[in-house]
Each structure stands twice: as structure tokens, then as C-alpha cells.
Coordinates of C-alpha atoms in Angstrom, one line a residue:
M286 CA 118.4 79.5 89.7
L287 CA 115.5 80.8 91.4
L288 CA 117.2 84.0 93.3
K289 CA 118.7 84.8 89.8
R290 CA 115.1 84.9 88.3
L291 CA 113.9 86.8 91.0
S292 CA 116.7 89.3 90.8
E293 CA 116.9 89.9 87.3
A294 CA 113.0 90.5 87.2
V295 CA 111.5 94.0 86.7
G296 CA 109.4 95.0 89.8
V297 CA 109.8 98.6 90.6
S298 CA 106.7 99.8 93.0
G299 CA 103.4 99.6 91.6
C300 CA 104.6 97.5 88.4
E301 CA 105.2 94.0 90.4
N302 CA 103.5 91.7 88.0
E303 CA 106.7 90.0 86.6
V304 CA 107.8 89.1 90.2
R305 CA 104.5 88.2 91.2
N306 CA 104.1 85.8 88.1
I307 CA 107.3 83.8 89.0
I308 CA 106.3 83.4 92.5
R309 CA 102.8 82.3 91.9
E310 CA 104.1 79.7 89.4
E311 CA 106.9 78.4 91.9
I312 CA 104.3 78.1 95.1
K313 CA 101.0 77.3 93.3
D314 CA 101.2 73.5 93.8
Y315 CA 102.3 73.9 97.7
V316 CA 99.5 76.1 99.0
D317 CA 95.7 75.7 99.8
E318 CA 94.6 79.3 98.5
I319 CA 96.3 81.8 96.2
R320 CA 94.9 85.0 95.3
T321 CA 95.8 88.7 94.1
D322 CA 94.0 91.6 96.2
A323 CA 93.1 94.9 94.6
L324 CA 96.6 96.5 95.5
G325 CA 98.4 93.6 93.9
N326 CA 99.3 91.7 96.8
L327 CA 99.9 88.0 96.3
I328 CA 98.3 86.3 99.1
V329 CA 98.6 82.6 99.8
Y330 CA 97.2 80.5 102.6
K331 CA 98.0 77.0 103.9
K332 CA 95.3 75.2 106.4
G333 CA 95.9 74.1 109.9
N334 CA 94.7 73.6 113.3
K335 CA 92.5 76.9 113.7
D336 CA 93.0 76.4 117.6
K337 CA 96.6 77.5 117.3
P338 CA 97.9 81.1 116.1
K339 CA 97.5 82.4 112.7
L340 CA 101.0 83.5 111.4
M341 CA 101.4 86.0 108.7
L342 CA 104.9 85.8 107.0
A343 CA 105.3 89.0 104.6
A344 CA 108.2 89.7 102.2
H345 CA 107.5 92.8 99.6
M346 CA 108.2 92.1 95.8
D347 CA 108.7 95.7 94.8
E348 CA 112.1 97.4 94.4
I349 CA 113.3 100.9 94.0
G350 CA 113.5 102.6 90.3
L351 CA 112.7 105.4 88.0
M352 CA 109.4 106.6 86.4
I353 CA 109.9 108.6 83.3
S354 CA 108.2 112.1 83.4
D355 CA 109.1 113.6 80.1
I356 CA 110.6 113.1 76.7
T357 CA 112.9 116.1 75.3
E358 CA 112.7 117.2 71.8
D359 CA 115.9 115.1 71.1
G360 CA 114.6 111.9 72.2
L361 CA 116.0 111.9 75.8
L362 CA 113.9 110.4 78.8
S363 CA 113.5 112.6 82.0
F364 CA 112.8 110.9 85.2
K365 CA 111.9 110.8 88.9
P366 CA 113.0 108.6 91.6
V367 CA 110.6 105.6 92.7
G368 CA 111.6 105.0 96.5
G369 CA 115.1 106.0 98.3
I370 CA 117.8 106.3 95.8
D371 CA 121.2 107.7 95.8
K372 CA 121.8 110.1 93.2
R373 CA 125.4 109.9 93.2
I374 CA 125.2 106.6 91.7
L375 CA 123.2 107.0 88.9
V376 CA 125.5 108.3 86.2
S377 CA 126.3 106.0 83.4
K378 CA 124.0 103.2 84.6
R379 CA 122.5 100.9 82.2
V380 CA 118.7 100.7 82.6
L381 CA 115.6 98.9 81.2
V382 CA 112.8 100.9 80.2
G383 CA 109.0 100.2 80.1
K384 CA 107.3 96.5 79.5
K385 CA 109.5 96.1 76.5
K386 CA 112.6 96.6 78.4
I387 CA 114.3 99.1 76.3
K388 CA 117.9 99.3 76.8
G389 CA 119.0 102.9 77.9
V390 CA 122.0 104.4 79.9
I391 CA 121.5 107.3 82.3
G392 CA 123.7 110.3 81.0
A393 CA 124.5 113.8 82.0
K394 CA 126.7 116.7 81.0
A395 CA 130.1 115.5 80.5
I396 CA 132.7 116.1 83.3
H397 CA 134.8 118.0 81.0
L398 CA 132.0 120.7 80.4
Q399 CA 131.0 121.0 83.9
K400 CA 132.3 124.1 86.0
P401 CA 134.3 123.1 89.2
D402 CA 131.4 123.7 91.5
E403 CA 129.1 121.5 89.7
R404 CA 131.8 118.8 90.1
K405 CA 131.6 118.9 93.9
K406 CA 127.9 117.9 94.2
P407 CA 125.5 115.3 93.0
L408 CA 123.7 116.1 89.9
D409 CA 120.1 116.6 90.4
Y410 CA 117.3 114.7 88.6
K411 CA 116.6 117.5 86.4
E412 CA 120.2 117.4 85.2
L413 CA 120.0 113.6 84.4
Y414 CA 118.4 111.9 81.4
I415 CA 118.1 108.5 80.2
D416 CA 119.5 107.8 76.6
I417 CA 117.8 105.0 74.6
G418 CA 119.5 105.9 71.1
S419 CA 116.5 107.6 69.7
K420 CA 117.1 111.1 67.5
S421 CA 113.9 112.7 68.1
K422 CA 110.9 112.5 70.4
E423 CA 108.6 110.9 67.7
E424 CA 111.1 108.0 67.7
S425 CA 111.1 107.6 71.6
E426 CA 107.3 108.1 72.0
K427 CA 107.2 105.0 69.9
L428 CA 108.9 103.0 72.2
I429 CA 108.3 104.8 75.8
N430 CA 105.0 106.2 77.4
L431 CA 105.2 108.8 80.0
G432 CA 104.8 106.9 83.4
D433 CA 107.0 103.9 82.3
M434 CA 109.0 102.6 85.0
A435 CA 113.1 101.8 84.5
T436 CA 115.0 99.5 86.4
F437 CA 118.8 98.7 86.5
D438 CA 119.8 96.4 83.9
T439 CA 122.0 94.0 86.2
K440 CA 122.8 90.4 86.0
Y441 CA 122.8 88.0 88.7
K442 CA 126.2 86.2 89.5
E443 CA 127.8 84.2 92.3
I444 CA 131.1 85.6 93.5
G445 CA 133.7 85.3 95.9
S446 CA 133.2 83.1 99.1
N447 CA 129.5 82.1 98.6
I448 CA 128.6 85.9 97.9
A449 CA 125.8 86.8 95.4
K450 CA 125.8 89.9 93.5
G451 CA 122.6 91.4 91.6
K452 CA 119.8 93.9 92.4
A453 CA 116.6 94.2 94.5
F454 CA 117.7 91.8 96.9
D455 CA 115.8 94.0 99.1
D456 CA 113.5 92.1 99.2
R457 CA 113.7 89.6 96.4
I458 CA 116.0 87.4 99.2
G459 CA 113.2 87.8 101.6
C460 CA 110.7 86.3 99.1
L461 CA 112.9 83.5 98.4
S462 CA 113.1 82.7 102.2
L463 CA 109.1 82.7 102.0
I464 CA 108.9 80.6 99.1
R465 CA 111.1 78.2 100.8
I466 CA 108.9 78.1 103.9
L467 CA 105.7 77.7 102.2
K468 CA 107.0 74.6 100.7
E469 CA 107.1 73.1 104.1
D470 CA 104.0 72.0 106.2
Y471 CA 103.1 73.0 109.3
D472 CA 99.7 72.2 111.5
F473 CA 98.8 75.7 112.1
P474 CA 96.9 78.5 109.7
L475 CA 99.8 80.2 107.8
Y476 CA 99.4 83.1 105.6
G477 CA 102.1 84.1 103.2
V478 CA 102.1 87.5 101.8
F479 CA 104.2 88.9 99.1
T480 CA 103.3 92.7 99.5
V481 CA 103.8 95.7 96.9
Q482 CA 104.6 99.2 97.4
E483 CA 106.9 98.9 100.4
E484 CA 109.6 101.2 98.9
V485 CA 107.2 103.9 98.7
G486 CA 105.1 103.7 101.9
T487 CA 104.7 100.1 103.2
R488 CA 101.0 100.3 101.2
G489 CA 100.7 96.6 100.4
A490 CA 101.2 95.6 104.0
K491 CA 98.5 97.9 105.3
V492 CA 95.6 96.2 103.3
A493 CA 97.1 92.9 103.6
S494 CA 97.4 92.7 107.4
W495 CA 93.8 94.7 107.6
D496 CA 92.5 91.8 105.6
I497 CA 94.0 88.6 107.4
N498 CA 94.2 90.1 110.9
P499 CA 96.8 87.4 112.0
D500 CA 97.6 86.7 115.5
L501 CA 101.4 87.5 115.0
A502 CA 103.8 88.4 112.1
L503 CA 107.0 88.1 110.9
V504 CA 108.7 90.2 108.1
L505 CA 111.2 88.8 106.1
E506 CA 113.5 91.7 104.7
G507 CA 116.8 92.7 103.2
T508 CA 118.8 95.3 105.3
T509 CA 121.8 97.8 105.2
A510 CA 124.9 96.2 105.6
A511 CA 127.6 99.1 105.8
D512 CA 130.7 96.9 107.0
L513 CA 133.1 99.1 105.1
P514 CA 136.6 100.4 105.8
D515 CA 135.5 104.0 105.9
A516 CA 132.9 103.2 108.4
K517 CA 133.1 102.8 112.2
E518 CA 132.1 99.7 113.5
E519 CA 129.0 101.1 115.5
G520 CA 127.7 102.3 112.3
Y521 CA 127.8 99.0 110.5
S522 CA 124.2 98.3 111.0
T523 CA 124.8 94.8 110.0
V524 CA 127.9 92.5 108.6
L525 CA 127.8 90.2 105.8
G526 CA 128.2 86.5 107.0
D527 CA 127.3 87.1 110.7
G528 CA 124.0 85.9 110.3
P529 CA 120.4 87.2 109.9
A530 CA 119.9 90.3 111.8
L531 CA 117.1 90.9 114.2
T532 CA 115.5 94.2 114.7
I533 CA 114.8 96.0 118.2
M534 CA 113.5 99.0 117.1
D535 CA 113.8 100.9 113.8
G536 CA 112.2 104.0 112.4
S537 CA 108.4 102.5 112.3
T538 CA 108.4 100.0 115.1
I539 CA 109.5 98.4 118.2
V540 CA 109.1 94.7 117.6
D541 CA 107.4 92.5 120.0
K542 CA 109.8 91.5 122.7
R543 CA 108.0 88.3 123.2
I544 CA 108.6 87.0 119.6
L545 CA 112.2 88.8 119.4
N546 CA 113.1 86.8 122.7
K547 CA 111.8 83.6 121.1
L548 CA 114.0 84.1 118.1
I549 CA 116.9 84.8 120.0
E550 CA 116.1 81.4 122.1
I551 CA 115.8 79.7 119.0
C552 CA 119.0 80.9 117.8
E553 CA 120.9 80.1 120.9
K554 CA 119.4 76.4 121.1
K555 CA 120.0 75.7 117.3
E556 CA 123.4 77.3 117.4
L557 CA 122.2 79.6 114.5
K558 CA 124.6 82.6 113.7
Y559 CA 122.4 86.1 114.3
Q560 CA 123.1 89.9 115.0
F561 CA 121.2 92.7 115.7
R562 CA 120.6 95.2 113.3
R563 CA 121.8 98.6 114.6
F564 CA 120.4 101.3 112.3
T565 CA 117.1 102.7 113.4
K566 CA 116.0 105.1 111.0
A567 CA 114.7 103.4 108.1
G568 CA 111.5 101.2 108.4
T569 CA 109.9 98.2 107.1
D570 CA 106.4 96.5 106.3
A571 CA 106.4 95.7 109.9
G572 CA 105.3 99.4 110.7
A573 CA 102.4 99.0 108.9
I574 CA 101.2 95.3 110.1
H575 CA 101.8 95.8 113.9
L576 CA 99.5 99.0 113.5
S577 CA 96.8 97.0 112.0
R578 CA 93.3 96.9 113.6
E579 CA 93.9 96.7 117.3
G580 CA 97.4 95.8 117.1
I581 CA 99.4 92.8 115.8
P582 CA 102.6 91.6 117.4
T583 CA 105.2 91.7 114.8
A584 CA 109.2 91.0 114.5
I585 CA 111.5 91.5 111.5
I586 CA 114.3 89.1 110.4
S587 CA 116.6 90.6 107.9
V588 CA 119.2 89.6 105.4
P589 CA 122.4 92.0 105.4
C590 CA 122.8 93.4 101.9
R591 CA 125.9 95.7 101.2
Y592 CA 125.1 98.5 98.8
I593 CA 121.5 98.4 99.1
H594 CA 119.1 100.5 97.0
S595 CA 121.8 100.4 94.2
P596 CA 122.3 98.9 90.9
V597 CA 124.6 96.3 92.4
S598 CA 123.8 94.7 95.7
L599 CA 125.7 91.8 97.6
V600 CA 124.4 89.1 99.9
N601 CA 126.1 86.3 101.8
L602 CA 124.0 83.3 100.6
D603 CA 124.6 81.8 104.0
D604 CA 122.9 84.4 105.7
Y605 CA 119.8 83.8 103.6
K606 CA 120.2 80.0 104.5
T607 CA 120.4 80.8 108.1
A608 CA 117.3 83.2 108.1
T609 CA 115.2 80.5 106.5
K610 CA 116.5 78.0 108.9
L611 CA 115.4 80.3 111.8
V612 CA 111.5 80.9 110.2
H613 CA 111.3 77.4 110.1
N614 CA 112.0 76.7 113.1
F615 CA 109.8 79.3 114.7
C616 CA 106.9 78.1 112.4
Q617 CA 108.0 74.6 114.3
E618 CA 107.6 76.2 117.9
I619 CA 104.2 77.4 116.9
E620 CA 103.2 74.1 116.0
R621 CA 104.3 72.7 119.2
G622 CA 102.3 75.2 121.1
G623 CA 105.1 77.5 121.8
F624 CA 102.5 80.4 121.6
S625 CA 98.7 80.7 122.5
N626 CA 96.3 82.0 120.2
E627 CA 95.3 85.1 122.5
K628 CA 97.8 87.4 120.9
I629 CA 100.7 85.4 122.3
N630 CA 99.9 86.2 125.7

């Protein structure tokens, strides 16, 4: 299953090769052009009527992770976070380190040895380490290099009522939607961009949008779902099973109202479930894209993801399917002339 392969692939920011190779192989026979730019973005192009708007669809390949920063004399690995990680969830998690995917476990001082005040706060990164079973620094250095990345060792599985469990659904679920769309044919210029380094500052999207300079853009994302018993409803952000989430504003952009209204119109007409994303602090690739050149009208379609930025996340596969249908219908609207080619006046 493609989502399983994408989820289990290693793609910490700056090391997206494995994910990129899976996607390239999957879409190479469906696009007219395919290339990788200097930063690592995978950019594909499908030809179409040049009198119609040029659309850029973007989904990021990278995931949060850890970077090895030191190897102690007894062979343990010190590390730093790559992207936003909750320190509270790190202890005892299984990880894969480096290109050889060396298995390890994140360890810390046993709770029996901790002082009372230590038990009341999350352990700092300097108090954590990755144990790969080595007896010495020399033994670890034969397997690990400083700067190697580590990712969570999580297997994909479908559970419950059409729920998928796995890592990196932010944003491998968006990548999957984009792959599905690229296998369709539309009569307008379409760029699909699988971006790099979103989790550390939307870096890939910045250079790709400047290069392509589209007339409009859609970002396909995974987003926070905090629909849990200890959270008030207004703090849920999104809810699993209520359809894809449309953003009005977040920490990096106010989305283009013309695109947003068209997405809502499509959902209402096609009877597609949708919801609004209610959490506004975080940002996405849209923050970089909409500021490129003289400005690019941009909107965001997200799949709710429970326990995001953790070793194990959950998504509702119906939300993903509906999000993909929404993007497909939006593309058909462009094909029918639903937007002009003048920055969607």
C-alpha cells in the first residue's frame, strides 16, 4: 500500500531522498516533466492550455526527527530536535538512526533514580540519549556519524473504523493526495511540488514558488486534530471524520478568500464533508508561497491528524479521500474556466 510505504519511509528535514525516490517512481509515467531542484524539491509538470491559470499543488515530504550531535565515551548518542517535537513523548521510543537505519531506543535516567522535582517536568534533551547497544564510542562510531538523522521506528497499520496509524502523516497524507491528482488529466498547466524542509522553515516552498511563479496555489497538508476528552471543543482545531479542513488564517498566512469561497462552494455543491481549521498559531508552506514574487493567491486543504508531530499519529482515511475529491473538483473548475488567468481576478 502506497500510504504505508510513504509513512514508513525515512525523510527527516534535509534527508528526504527515500521519500522522493518513492514518489518519483510512482508518478514518472503520468507527467510530462520531472526534476529535482538544488534544494531537493521534486517538481513535476503536466502540460495544458496555457491560456488557463497555472496551478501549483504543494505537499511537503519531510518529517520531524532528531539529529545526532555527539557520541559519549560509553557509546550513547546525544541528539537535537529537527522540527517541533514534544519532549515529553521521547523516553523509551524506538528509533532508526542514519542511512543504515541502526535500531535504537531513546533512554534517560530510570525513574527510580530521579529526584522528586525531576519527575515533575519533561526531561531536557541533554538528559536524553539514544542507546544502540554499543559498549564504547569506538563501536558506535563504526555505525553512526555526527549529523546523522534519526526517525521514529513506527509501522503503519489500519485500525478501528477506517483509521490509519503511522508516523509522518504530516505530510505524507498530503503527498498521497497530490500523487493521486497527478494521475488525472486536466487541460491547464499543472505543477506538482513535493517540497523539502517545511518543518524547519518552509524552505523548499520558498524556492519552488519563486521558480514556478504560478497564478494560484493549493497546499495539501496534515493538520492538528485535538478532539480529545481533556480538550474543550473550541480547542479541537479539527475533528477526525468531519472531512478535510479549510484554513481561513494561520500563523503564516491569511488565505485567498476567492479560492476559499470556491472550495466551500464545491463542497456544498458536491455534498463533500468539510470543516474549518480553528487553530491559528502554526504555519504551512502557504506562508512562503503566498509571499513569493509579487504575491501568489494561495489556500490550504488539510487532513486532520490526531497526535501530530509524535511517534504515532492517526488519520481518518475518509478525510483523505474527501480531500482528494475536493482538489480534483477544484482542478475541474479551473479546466472549465472557473478562474481567469490574471491572478484569479
